[in-house]
Short mmCIF file of C-alpha atoms and ligand atoms in Angstrom, two decimals:
data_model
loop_
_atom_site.label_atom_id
_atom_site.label_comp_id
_atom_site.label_asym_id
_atom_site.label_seq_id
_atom_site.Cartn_x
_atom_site.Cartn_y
_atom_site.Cartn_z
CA UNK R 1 26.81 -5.30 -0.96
CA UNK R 2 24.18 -7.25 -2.66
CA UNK R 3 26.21 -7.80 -5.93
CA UNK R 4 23.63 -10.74 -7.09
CA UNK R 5 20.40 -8.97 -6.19
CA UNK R 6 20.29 -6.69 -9.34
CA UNK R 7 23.43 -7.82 -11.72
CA UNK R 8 22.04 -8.97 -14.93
CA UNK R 9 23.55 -12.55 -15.84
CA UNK R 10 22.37 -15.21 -18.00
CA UNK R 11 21.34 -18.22 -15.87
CA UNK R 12 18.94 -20.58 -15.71
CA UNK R 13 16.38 -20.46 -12.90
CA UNK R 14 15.40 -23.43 -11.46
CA UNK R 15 12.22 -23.68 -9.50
CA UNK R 16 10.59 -26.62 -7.44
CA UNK R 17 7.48 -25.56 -5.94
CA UNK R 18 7.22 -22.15 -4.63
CA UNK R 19 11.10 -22.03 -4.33
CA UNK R 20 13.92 -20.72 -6.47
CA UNK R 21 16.06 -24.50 -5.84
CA UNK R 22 19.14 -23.60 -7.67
CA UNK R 23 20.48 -20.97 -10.40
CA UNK R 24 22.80 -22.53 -12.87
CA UNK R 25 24.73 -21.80 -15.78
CA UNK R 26 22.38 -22.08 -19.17
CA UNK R 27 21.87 -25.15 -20.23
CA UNK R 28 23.52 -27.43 -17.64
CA UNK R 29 20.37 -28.71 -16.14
CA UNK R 30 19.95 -32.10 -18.62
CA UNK R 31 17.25 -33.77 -15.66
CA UNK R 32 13.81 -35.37 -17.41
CA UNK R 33 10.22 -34.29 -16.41
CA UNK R 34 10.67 -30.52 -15.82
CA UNK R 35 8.92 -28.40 -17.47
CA UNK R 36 10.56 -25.72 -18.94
CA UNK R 37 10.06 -22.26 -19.72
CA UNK R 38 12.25 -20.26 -22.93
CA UNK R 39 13.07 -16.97 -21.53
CA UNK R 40 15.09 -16.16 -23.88
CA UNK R 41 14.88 -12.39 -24.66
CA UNK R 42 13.46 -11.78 -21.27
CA UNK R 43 14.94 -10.32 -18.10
CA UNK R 44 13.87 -12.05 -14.68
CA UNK R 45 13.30 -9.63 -11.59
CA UNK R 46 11.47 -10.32 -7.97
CA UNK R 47 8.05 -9.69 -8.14
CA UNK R 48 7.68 -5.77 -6.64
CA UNK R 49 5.92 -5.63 -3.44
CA UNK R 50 3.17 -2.65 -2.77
CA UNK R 51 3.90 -1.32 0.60
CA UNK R 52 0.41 0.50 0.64
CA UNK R 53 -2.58 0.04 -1.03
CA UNK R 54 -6.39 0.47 0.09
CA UNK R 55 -9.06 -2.16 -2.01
CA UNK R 56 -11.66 -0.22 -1.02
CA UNK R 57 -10.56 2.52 -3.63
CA UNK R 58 -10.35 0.83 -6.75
CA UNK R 59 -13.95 1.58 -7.69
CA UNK R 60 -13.10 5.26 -6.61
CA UNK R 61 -10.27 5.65 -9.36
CA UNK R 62 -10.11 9.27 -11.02
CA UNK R 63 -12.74 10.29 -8.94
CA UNK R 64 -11.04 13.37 -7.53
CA UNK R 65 -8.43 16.06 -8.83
CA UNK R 66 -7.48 18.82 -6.86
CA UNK R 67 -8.25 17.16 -3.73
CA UNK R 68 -5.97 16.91 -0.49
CA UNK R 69 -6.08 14.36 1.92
CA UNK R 70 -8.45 16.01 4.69
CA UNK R 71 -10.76 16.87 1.40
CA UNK R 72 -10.78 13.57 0.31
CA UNK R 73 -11.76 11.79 3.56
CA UNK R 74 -14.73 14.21 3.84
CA UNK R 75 -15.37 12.37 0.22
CA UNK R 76 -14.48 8.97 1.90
CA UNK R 77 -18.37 7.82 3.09
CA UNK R 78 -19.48 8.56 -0.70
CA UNK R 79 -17.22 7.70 -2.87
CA UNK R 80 -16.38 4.38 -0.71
CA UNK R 81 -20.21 4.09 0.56
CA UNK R 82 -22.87 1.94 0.36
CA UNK R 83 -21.31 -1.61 -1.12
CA UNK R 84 -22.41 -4.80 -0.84
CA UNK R 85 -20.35 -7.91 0.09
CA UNK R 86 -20.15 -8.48 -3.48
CA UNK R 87 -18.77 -4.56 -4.61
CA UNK R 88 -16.08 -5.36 -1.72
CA UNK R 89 -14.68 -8.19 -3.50
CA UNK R 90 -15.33 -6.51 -6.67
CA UNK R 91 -13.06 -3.58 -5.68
CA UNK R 92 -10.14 -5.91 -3.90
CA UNK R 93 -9.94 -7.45 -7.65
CA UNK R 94 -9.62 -4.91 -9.75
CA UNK R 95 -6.72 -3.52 -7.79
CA UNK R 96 -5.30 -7.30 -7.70
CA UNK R 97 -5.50 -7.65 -11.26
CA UNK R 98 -4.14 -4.49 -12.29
CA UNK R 99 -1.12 -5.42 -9.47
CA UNK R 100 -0.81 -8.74 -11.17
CA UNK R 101 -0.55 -7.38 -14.56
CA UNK R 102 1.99 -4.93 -13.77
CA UNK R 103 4.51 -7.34 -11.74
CA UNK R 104 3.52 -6.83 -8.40
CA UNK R 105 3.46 -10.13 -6.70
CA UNK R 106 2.52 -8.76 -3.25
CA UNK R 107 0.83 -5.96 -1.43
CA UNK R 108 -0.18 -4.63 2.24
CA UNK R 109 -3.74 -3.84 2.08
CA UNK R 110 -5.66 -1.67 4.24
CA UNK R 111 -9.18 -2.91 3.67
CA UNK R 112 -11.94 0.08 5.42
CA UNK R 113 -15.40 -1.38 5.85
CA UNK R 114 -17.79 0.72 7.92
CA UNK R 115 -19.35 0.78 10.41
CA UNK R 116 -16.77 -2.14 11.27
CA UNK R 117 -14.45 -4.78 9.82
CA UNK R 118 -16.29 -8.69 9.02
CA UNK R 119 -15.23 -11.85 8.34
CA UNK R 120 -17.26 -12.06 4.93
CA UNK R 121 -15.98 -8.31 3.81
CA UNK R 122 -12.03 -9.40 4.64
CA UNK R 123 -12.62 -13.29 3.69
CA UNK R 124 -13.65 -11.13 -0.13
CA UNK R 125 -10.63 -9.29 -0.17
CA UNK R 126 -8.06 -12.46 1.02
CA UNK R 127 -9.76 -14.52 -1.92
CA UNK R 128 -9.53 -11.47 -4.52
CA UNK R 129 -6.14 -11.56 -3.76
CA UNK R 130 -5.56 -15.44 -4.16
CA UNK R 131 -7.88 -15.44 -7.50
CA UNK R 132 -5.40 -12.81 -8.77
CA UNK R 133 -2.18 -14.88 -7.12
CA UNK R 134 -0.65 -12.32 -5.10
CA UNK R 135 0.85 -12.64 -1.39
CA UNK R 136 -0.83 -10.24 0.68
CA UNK R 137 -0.96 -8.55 4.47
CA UNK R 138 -4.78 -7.09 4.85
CA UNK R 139 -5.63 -4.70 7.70
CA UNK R 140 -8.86 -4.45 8.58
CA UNK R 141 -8.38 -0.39 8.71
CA UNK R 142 -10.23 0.93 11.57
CA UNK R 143 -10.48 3.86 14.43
CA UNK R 144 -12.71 4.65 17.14
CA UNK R 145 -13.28 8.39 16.30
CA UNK R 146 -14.47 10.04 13.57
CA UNK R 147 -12.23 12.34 11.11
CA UNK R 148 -14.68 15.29 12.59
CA UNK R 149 -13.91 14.05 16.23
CA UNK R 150 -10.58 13.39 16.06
CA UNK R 151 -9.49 17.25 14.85
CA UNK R 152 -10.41 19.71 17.66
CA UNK R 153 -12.01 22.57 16.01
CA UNK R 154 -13.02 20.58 13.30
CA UNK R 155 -16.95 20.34 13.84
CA UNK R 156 -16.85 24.07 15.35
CA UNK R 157 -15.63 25.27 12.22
CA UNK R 158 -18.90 24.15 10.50
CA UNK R 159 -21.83 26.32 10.78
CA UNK R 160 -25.01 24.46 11.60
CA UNK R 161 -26.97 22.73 10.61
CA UNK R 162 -24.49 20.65 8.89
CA UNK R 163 -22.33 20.45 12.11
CA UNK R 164 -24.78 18.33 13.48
CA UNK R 165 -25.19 16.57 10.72
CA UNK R 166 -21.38 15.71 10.50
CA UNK R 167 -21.41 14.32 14.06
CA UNK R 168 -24.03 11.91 13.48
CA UNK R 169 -21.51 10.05 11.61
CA UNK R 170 -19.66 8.07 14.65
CA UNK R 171 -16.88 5.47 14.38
CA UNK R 172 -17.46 2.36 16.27
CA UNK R 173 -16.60 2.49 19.31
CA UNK R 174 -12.90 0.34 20.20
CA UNK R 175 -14.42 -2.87 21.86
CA UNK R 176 -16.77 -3.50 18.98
CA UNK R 177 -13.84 -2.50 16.53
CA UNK R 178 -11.55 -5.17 18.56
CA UNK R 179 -14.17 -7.38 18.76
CA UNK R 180 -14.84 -8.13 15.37
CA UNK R 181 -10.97 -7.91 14.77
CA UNK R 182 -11.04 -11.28 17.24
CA UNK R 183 -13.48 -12.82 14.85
CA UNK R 184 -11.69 -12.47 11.81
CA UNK R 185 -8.87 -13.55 13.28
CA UNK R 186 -10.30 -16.55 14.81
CA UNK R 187 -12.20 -17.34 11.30
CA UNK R 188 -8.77 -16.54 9.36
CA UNK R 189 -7.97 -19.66 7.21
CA UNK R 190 -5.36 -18.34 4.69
CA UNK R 191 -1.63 -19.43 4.71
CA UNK R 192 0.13 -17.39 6.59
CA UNK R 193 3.13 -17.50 3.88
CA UNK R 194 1.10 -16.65 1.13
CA UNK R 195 -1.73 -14.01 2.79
CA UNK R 196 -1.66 -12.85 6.45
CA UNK R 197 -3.85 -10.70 8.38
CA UNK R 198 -2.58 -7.43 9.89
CA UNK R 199 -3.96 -4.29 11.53
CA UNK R 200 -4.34 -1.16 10.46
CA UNK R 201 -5.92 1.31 12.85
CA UNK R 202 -5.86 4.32 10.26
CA UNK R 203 -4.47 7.35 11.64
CA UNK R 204 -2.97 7.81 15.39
CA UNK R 205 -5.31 10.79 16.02
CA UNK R 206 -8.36 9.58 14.72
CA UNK R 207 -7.74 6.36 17.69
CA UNK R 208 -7.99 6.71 21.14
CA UNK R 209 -4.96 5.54 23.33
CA UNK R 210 -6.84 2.87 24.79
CA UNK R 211 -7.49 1.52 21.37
CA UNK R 212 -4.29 1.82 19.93
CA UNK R 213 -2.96 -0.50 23.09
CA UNK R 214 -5.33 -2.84 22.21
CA UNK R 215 -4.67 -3.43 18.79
CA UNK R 216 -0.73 -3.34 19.65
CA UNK R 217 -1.52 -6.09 22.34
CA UNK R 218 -3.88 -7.94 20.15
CA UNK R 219 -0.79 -7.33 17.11
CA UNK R 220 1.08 -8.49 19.38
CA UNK R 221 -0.66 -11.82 21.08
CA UNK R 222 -1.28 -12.93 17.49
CA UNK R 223 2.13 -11.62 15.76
CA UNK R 224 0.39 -9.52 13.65
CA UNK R 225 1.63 -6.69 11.61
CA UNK R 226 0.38 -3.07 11.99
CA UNK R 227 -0.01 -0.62 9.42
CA UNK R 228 -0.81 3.35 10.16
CA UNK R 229 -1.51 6.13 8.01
CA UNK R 230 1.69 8.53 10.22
CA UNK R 231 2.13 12.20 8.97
CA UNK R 232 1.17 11.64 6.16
CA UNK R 233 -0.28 15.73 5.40
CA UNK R 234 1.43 18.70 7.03
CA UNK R 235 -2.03 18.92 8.91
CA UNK R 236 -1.70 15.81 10.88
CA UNK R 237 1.60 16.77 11.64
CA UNK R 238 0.65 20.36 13.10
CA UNK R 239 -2.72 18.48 14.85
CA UNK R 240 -0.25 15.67 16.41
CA UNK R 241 1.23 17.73 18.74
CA UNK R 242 -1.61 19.84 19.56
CA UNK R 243 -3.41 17.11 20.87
CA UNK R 244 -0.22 14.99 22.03
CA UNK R 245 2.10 17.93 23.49
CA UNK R 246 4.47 15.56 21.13
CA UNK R 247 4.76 14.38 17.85
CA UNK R 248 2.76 11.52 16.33
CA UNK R 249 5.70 9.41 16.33
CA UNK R 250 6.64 10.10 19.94
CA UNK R 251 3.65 9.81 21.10
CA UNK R 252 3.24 6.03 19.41
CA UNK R 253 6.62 5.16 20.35
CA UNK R 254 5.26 6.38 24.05
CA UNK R 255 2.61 4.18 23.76
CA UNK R 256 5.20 0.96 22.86
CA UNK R 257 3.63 0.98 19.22
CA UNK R 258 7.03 0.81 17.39
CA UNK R 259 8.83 -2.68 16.33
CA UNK R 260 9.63 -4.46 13.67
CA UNK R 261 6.24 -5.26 12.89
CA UNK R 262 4.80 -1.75 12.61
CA UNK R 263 4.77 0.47 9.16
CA UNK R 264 4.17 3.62 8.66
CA UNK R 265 2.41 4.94 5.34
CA UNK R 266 3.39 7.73 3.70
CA UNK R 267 6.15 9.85 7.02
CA UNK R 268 5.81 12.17 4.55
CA UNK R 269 6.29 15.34 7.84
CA UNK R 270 8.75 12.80 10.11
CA UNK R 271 11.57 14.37 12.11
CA UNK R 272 15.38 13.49 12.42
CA UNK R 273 13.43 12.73 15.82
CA UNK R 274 10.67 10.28 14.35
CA UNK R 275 13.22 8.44 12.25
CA UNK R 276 15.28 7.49 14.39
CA UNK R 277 12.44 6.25 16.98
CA UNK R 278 11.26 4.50 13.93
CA UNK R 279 14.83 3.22 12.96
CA UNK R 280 15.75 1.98 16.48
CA UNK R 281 12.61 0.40 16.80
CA UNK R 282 13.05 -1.77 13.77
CA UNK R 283 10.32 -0.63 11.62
CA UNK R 284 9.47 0.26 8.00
CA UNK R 285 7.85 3.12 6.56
CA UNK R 286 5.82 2.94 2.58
CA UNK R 287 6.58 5.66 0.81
CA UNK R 288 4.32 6.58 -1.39
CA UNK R 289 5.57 9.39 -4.14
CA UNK R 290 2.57 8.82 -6.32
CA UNK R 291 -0.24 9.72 -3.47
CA UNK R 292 1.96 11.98 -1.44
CA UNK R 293 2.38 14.50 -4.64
CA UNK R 294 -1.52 14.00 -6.01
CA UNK R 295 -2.69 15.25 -2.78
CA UNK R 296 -0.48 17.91 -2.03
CA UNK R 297 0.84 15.84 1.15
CA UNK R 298 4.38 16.78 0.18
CA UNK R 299 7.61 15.00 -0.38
CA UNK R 300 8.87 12.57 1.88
CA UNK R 301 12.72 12.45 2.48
CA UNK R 302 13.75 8.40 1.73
CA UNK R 303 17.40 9.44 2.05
CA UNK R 304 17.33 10.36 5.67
CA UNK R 305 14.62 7.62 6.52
CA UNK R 306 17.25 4.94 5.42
CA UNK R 307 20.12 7.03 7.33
CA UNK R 308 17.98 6.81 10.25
CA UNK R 309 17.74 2.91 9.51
CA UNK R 310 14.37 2.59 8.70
CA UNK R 311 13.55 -0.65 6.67
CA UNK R 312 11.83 1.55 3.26
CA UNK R 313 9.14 0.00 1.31
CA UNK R 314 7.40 1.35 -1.82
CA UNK R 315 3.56 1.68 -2.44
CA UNK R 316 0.90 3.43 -4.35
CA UNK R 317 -1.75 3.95 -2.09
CA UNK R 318 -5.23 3.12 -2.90
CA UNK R 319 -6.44 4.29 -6.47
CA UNK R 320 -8.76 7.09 -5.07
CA UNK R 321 -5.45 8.90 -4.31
CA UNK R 322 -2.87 8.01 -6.94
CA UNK R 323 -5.22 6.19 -9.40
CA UNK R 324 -3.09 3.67 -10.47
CA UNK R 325 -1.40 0.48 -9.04
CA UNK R 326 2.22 0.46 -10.68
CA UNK R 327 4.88 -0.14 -8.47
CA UNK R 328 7.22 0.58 -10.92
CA UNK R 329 5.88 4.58 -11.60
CA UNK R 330 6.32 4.39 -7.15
CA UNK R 331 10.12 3.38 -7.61
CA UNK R 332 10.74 5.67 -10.49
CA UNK R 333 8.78 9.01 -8.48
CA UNK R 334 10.97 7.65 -5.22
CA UNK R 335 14.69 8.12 -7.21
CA UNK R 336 13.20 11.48 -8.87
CA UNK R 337 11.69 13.23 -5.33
CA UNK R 338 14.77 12.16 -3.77
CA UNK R 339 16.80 14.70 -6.06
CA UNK R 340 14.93 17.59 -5.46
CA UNK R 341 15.06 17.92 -1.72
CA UNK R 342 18.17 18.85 0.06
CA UNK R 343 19.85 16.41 -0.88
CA UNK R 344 23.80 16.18 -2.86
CA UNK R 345 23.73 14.40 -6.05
CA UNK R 346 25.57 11.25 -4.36
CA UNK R 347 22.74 11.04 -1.45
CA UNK R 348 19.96 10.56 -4.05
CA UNK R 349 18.52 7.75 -4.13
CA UNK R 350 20.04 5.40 -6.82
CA UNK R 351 17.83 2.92 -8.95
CA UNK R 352 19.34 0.09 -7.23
CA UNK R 353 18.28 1.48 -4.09
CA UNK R 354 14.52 1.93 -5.04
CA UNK R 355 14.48 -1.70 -6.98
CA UNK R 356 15.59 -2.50 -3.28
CA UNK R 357 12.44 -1.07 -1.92
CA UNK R 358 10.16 -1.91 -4.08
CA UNK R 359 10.82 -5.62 -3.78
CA UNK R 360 13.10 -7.33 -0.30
CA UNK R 361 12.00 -3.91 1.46
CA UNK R 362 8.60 -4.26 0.73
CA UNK R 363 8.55 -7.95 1.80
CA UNK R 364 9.98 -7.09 5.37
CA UNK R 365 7.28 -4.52 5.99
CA UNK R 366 4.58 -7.06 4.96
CA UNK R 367 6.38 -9.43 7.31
CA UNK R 368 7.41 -12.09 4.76
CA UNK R 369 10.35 -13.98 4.45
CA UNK R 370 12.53 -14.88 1.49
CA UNK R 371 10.92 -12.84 -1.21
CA UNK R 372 12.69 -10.23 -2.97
CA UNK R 373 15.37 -11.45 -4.35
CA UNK R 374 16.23 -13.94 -7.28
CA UNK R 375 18.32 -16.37 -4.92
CA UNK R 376 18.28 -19.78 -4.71
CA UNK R 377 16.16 -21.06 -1.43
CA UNK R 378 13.83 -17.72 -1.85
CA UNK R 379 10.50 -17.85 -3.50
CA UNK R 380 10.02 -17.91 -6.80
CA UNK R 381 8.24 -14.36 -7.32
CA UNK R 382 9.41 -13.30 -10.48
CA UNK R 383 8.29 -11.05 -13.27
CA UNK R 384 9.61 -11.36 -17.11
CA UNK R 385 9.82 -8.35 -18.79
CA UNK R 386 10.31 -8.35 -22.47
CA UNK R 387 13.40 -7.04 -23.56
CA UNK R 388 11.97 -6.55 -26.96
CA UNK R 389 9.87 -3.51 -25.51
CA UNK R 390 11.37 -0.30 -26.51
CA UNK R 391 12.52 0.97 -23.22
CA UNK R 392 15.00 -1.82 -23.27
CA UNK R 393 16.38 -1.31 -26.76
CA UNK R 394 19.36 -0.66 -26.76
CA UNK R 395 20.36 -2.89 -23.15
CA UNK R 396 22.57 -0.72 -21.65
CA UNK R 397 21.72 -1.08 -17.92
CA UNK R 398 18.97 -3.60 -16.66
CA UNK R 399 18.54 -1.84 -13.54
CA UNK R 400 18.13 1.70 -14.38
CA UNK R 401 16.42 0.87 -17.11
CA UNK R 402 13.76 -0.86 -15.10
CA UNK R 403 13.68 1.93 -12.59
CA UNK R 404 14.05 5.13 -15.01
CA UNK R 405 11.97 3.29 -18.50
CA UNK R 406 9.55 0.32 -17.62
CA UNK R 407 6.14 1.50 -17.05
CA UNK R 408 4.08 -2.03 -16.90
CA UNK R 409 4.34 -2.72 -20.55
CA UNK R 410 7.12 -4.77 -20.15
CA UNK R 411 5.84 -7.11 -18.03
CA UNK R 412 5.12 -10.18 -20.26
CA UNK R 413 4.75 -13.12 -17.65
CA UNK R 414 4.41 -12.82 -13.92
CA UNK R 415 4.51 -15.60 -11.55
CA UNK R 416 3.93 -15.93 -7.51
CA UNK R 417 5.19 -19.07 -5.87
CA UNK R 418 6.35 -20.99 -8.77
CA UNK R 419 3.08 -20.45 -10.59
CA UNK R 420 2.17 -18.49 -13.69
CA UNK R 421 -0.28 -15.65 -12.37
CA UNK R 422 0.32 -13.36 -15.52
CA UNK R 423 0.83 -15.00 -18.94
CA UNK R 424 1.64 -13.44 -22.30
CA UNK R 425 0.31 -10.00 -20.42
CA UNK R 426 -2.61 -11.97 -19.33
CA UNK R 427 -3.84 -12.09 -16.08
CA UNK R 428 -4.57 -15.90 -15.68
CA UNK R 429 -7.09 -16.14 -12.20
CA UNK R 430 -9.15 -13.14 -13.26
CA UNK R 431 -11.32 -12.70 -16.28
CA UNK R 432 -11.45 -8.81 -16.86
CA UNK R 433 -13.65 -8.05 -19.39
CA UNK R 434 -16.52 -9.54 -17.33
CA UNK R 435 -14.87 -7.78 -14.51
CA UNK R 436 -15.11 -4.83 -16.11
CA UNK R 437 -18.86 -5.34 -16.90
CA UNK R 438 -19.83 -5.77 -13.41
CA UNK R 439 -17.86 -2.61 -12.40
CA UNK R 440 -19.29 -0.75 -14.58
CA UNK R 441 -22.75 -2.10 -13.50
CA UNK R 442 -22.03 -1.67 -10.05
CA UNK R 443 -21.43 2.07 -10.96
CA UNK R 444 -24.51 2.56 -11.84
CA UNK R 445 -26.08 1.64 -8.57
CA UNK R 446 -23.45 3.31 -6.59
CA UNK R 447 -23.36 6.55 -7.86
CA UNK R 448 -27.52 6.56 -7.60
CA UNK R 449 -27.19 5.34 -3.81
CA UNK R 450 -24.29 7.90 -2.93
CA UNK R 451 -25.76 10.96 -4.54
CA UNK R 452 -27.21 12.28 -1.58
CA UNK R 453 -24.15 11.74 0.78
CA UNK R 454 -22.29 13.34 -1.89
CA UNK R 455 -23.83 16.93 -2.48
CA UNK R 456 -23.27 16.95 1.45
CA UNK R 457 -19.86 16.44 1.65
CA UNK R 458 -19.50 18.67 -1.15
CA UNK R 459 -21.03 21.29 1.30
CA UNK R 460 -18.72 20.81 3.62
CA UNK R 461 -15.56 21.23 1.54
CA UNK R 462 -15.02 24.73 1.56
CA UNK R 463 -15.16 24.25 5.12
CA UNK R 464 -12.87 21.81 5.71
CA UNK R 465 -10.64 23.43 3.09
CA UNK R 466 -10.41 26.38 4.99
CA UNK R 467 -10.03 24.88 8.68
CA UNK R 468 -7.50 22.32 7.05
CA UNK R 469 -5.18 25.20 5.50
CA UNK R 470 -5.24 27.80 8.16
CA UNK R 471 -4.02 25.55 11.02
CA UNK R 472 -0.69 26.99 11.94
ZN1 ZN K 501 -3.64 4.97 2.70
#
């Protein structure tokens, strides 16, 4: 089917630009003035694409074990609270770097700023992003209820006085949220090609209807992409249709949210039902192994979301949740959960298929065209791994070995549009040891300012833990 995508042949790559122009046999390319770049004793593959990633998390890495997902959004307005303009852009690099460094050359972002999305907080991310020299979809992530409105019984399940305490804390409401979407897209400068704006209002439940049409019109008016957090935790799949009288998919589809713009992260609980609205609609769902099994959220079932002919990307999720960025650990988890649901051994999914996802997959659900492949006319997003790195030796078969062995230390040069980003396992736009200075500074501050919001969410677990687990 795609028997150049992932076949292992020695040719010479020739790129003018951004562009893969031609691949020819070695050595037949005699012209003067090109530069040219030995890779012998390397392999060439796409860059991977992250299907889902949050840089608001990266200076909330290993924060949290034994968390699930409704415990760690009560931790969500500490752990991610109180940052300056200048934290923002500090977290959107780390997570570009560490992307960068292990051969991802783009990634759908869902950027969270509270109490709403600006130009200055998304403008930080975009440039993180084009310091680093990855392609990139950001969603300002937004909704116009809080996690404690949008659950009915939620709040009541909180004794006071920390009930009213909890509903203090109010989302903005949708026509300031749209608003300021308007004015970042009207201030948006960035090449479309190279790092596009999306939406990403969070999770269905947690927007009201009228919202959600407006950010599908406004998607829509602007050909925008739309990213949602969809069933992601067997909760939100039981709350869905207690508040819908459907499911969460139904009820989007209902509201004409499905097309070939929209992704779904994580339709982790999606029926045969949901897939195939998803699948006829055209869209694309991120799996996300990594996050999915750190929070408990369960295993989502790739095999019957391609079946249904959903378009499957792979991502990570923001560090706070799976606390690294390695796209290749997200392929690898994606062929090993695949063999322990219900599945025959010939309907797991193969490496091939997951190298699939992780790279042309993930560039239709960020909405970009010709990346993904090593082809000529496509862009030249490519990663060199070192076949000199033990998980290679002996070659047997690129592919698997990629999928089943490389784990990032492979990756010796990465570039993004004909241009070096990674060199020698450096990561050329970003200088991290003065990165990691001012992370660790801004710590230091953070943790201070946040102590207070933390002890009370920390009340509130056992709570939430409770309500959360005995909703049947
Ligand atoms: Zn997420």
């Amino acid at each position: 089917m795609r028997p150049k995508t992932f076949a292992a042949e020695a040719l010479d790559v020739i790129v003018e630009g951004d562009t893969i122009k031609d691949l020819v046999a070695p050595g037949t390319v005699k012209g003067e003035g090109m530069e040219r770049i030995d890779a012998n004793g390397r392999a060439l593959m796409p860059g991977l694409v992250n299907g889902h990633n949050h840089a608001t998390a990266n200076l909330a890495k290993g924060l949290f074990d034994r968390y699930n997902l409704e415990l760690y959004l009560t931790a969500v307005p500490w752990s991610t609270g109180r940052r300056t303009l200048e934290d923002k852009a500090l977290s959107a690099t780390i997570g570009a770097a560490e992307m960068a460094r292990k051969g991802c050359t783009a990634a759908y972002d869902m950027f969270a700023e509270f109490p709403l999305p600006t130009v200055e907080g998304m403008a930080a991310v975009a440039d993180a992003y084009a310091k680093a020299g990855l392609r990139a979809a950001i969603a300002p992530q937004i909704t116009d209820k809080s996690f404690w409105e949008a659950i009915p019984g939620l709040a009541g399940a909180i004794p006071e006085p920390l009930r009213s305490d909890v509903l203090k804390a109010k989302s903005a409401p949708a026509s300031d949220s749209i608003a300021a979407c308007k004015k970042i897209l009207a201030a948006w400068r960035r090449s479309p090609d190279q790092i596009k704006l999306a939406l990403g209002p969070s999770i269905p439940h947690h927007c009201s209807d009228e919202f959600l049409r407006e950010c599908r019109d406004l998607a829509r008016e602007h050909g925008l992409g739309m990213q949602m957090h969809v069933a992601e935790s067997k909760f939100q799949s039981i709350v869905g249709p207690k508040i819908y009288g459907e499911s969460l998919v139904a009820h989007l589809d209902r509201e004409k949210i499905l097309g070939p713009n929209f992704c779904v992260a994580h339709g982790v609980w999606l029926s045969d039902d949901d897939r195939k609205r998803l699948g006829d609609a055209g869209a694309s769902v991120s799996h996300n192994p990594g996050s999915n099994l750190k929070l408990g959220s369960g295993m989502a079932d790739m095999r019957r979301m391609l079946a249904a002919g959903i378009n499957v990307a792979v991502g990570t999720d923001g560090t706070a949740c799976s606390d690294n960025l390695n796209a290749f650990e997200a392929m690898r988890l994606a062929c090993y959960l695949s063999r322990v649901k219900d599945h025959p051994v010939e309907q797991w999914i193969s490496a091939r298929e997951a190298l699939y996802a992780a790279t042309e997959g993930g560039a239709k659900a960020l909405g970009f065209d010709r990346i993904g492949r090593i082809e000529k006319n496509w862009k030249a997003d490519l990663v060199f791994l070192d076949l000199s790195a033990l998980h290679y030796v002996p070659l047997n078969d690129l592919a698997q070995q990629i999928v089943f062995g490389e784990d990032g230390t492979g990756v010796e040069h990465v570039m993004a549009g004909g241009r070096f980003i990674v060199r020698d396992r450096r990561v050329l736009g970003v200088d991290v040891a003065k990165l990691r200075r001012e992370a660790e500074e801004a710590m230091v501050r953070l943790r201070a300012a946040n102590a207070e919001a933390k002890a009370f969410a920390e009340k509130l677990l056992p709570y939430v833990g409770r309500f959360c687990t005995g909703l049947h």
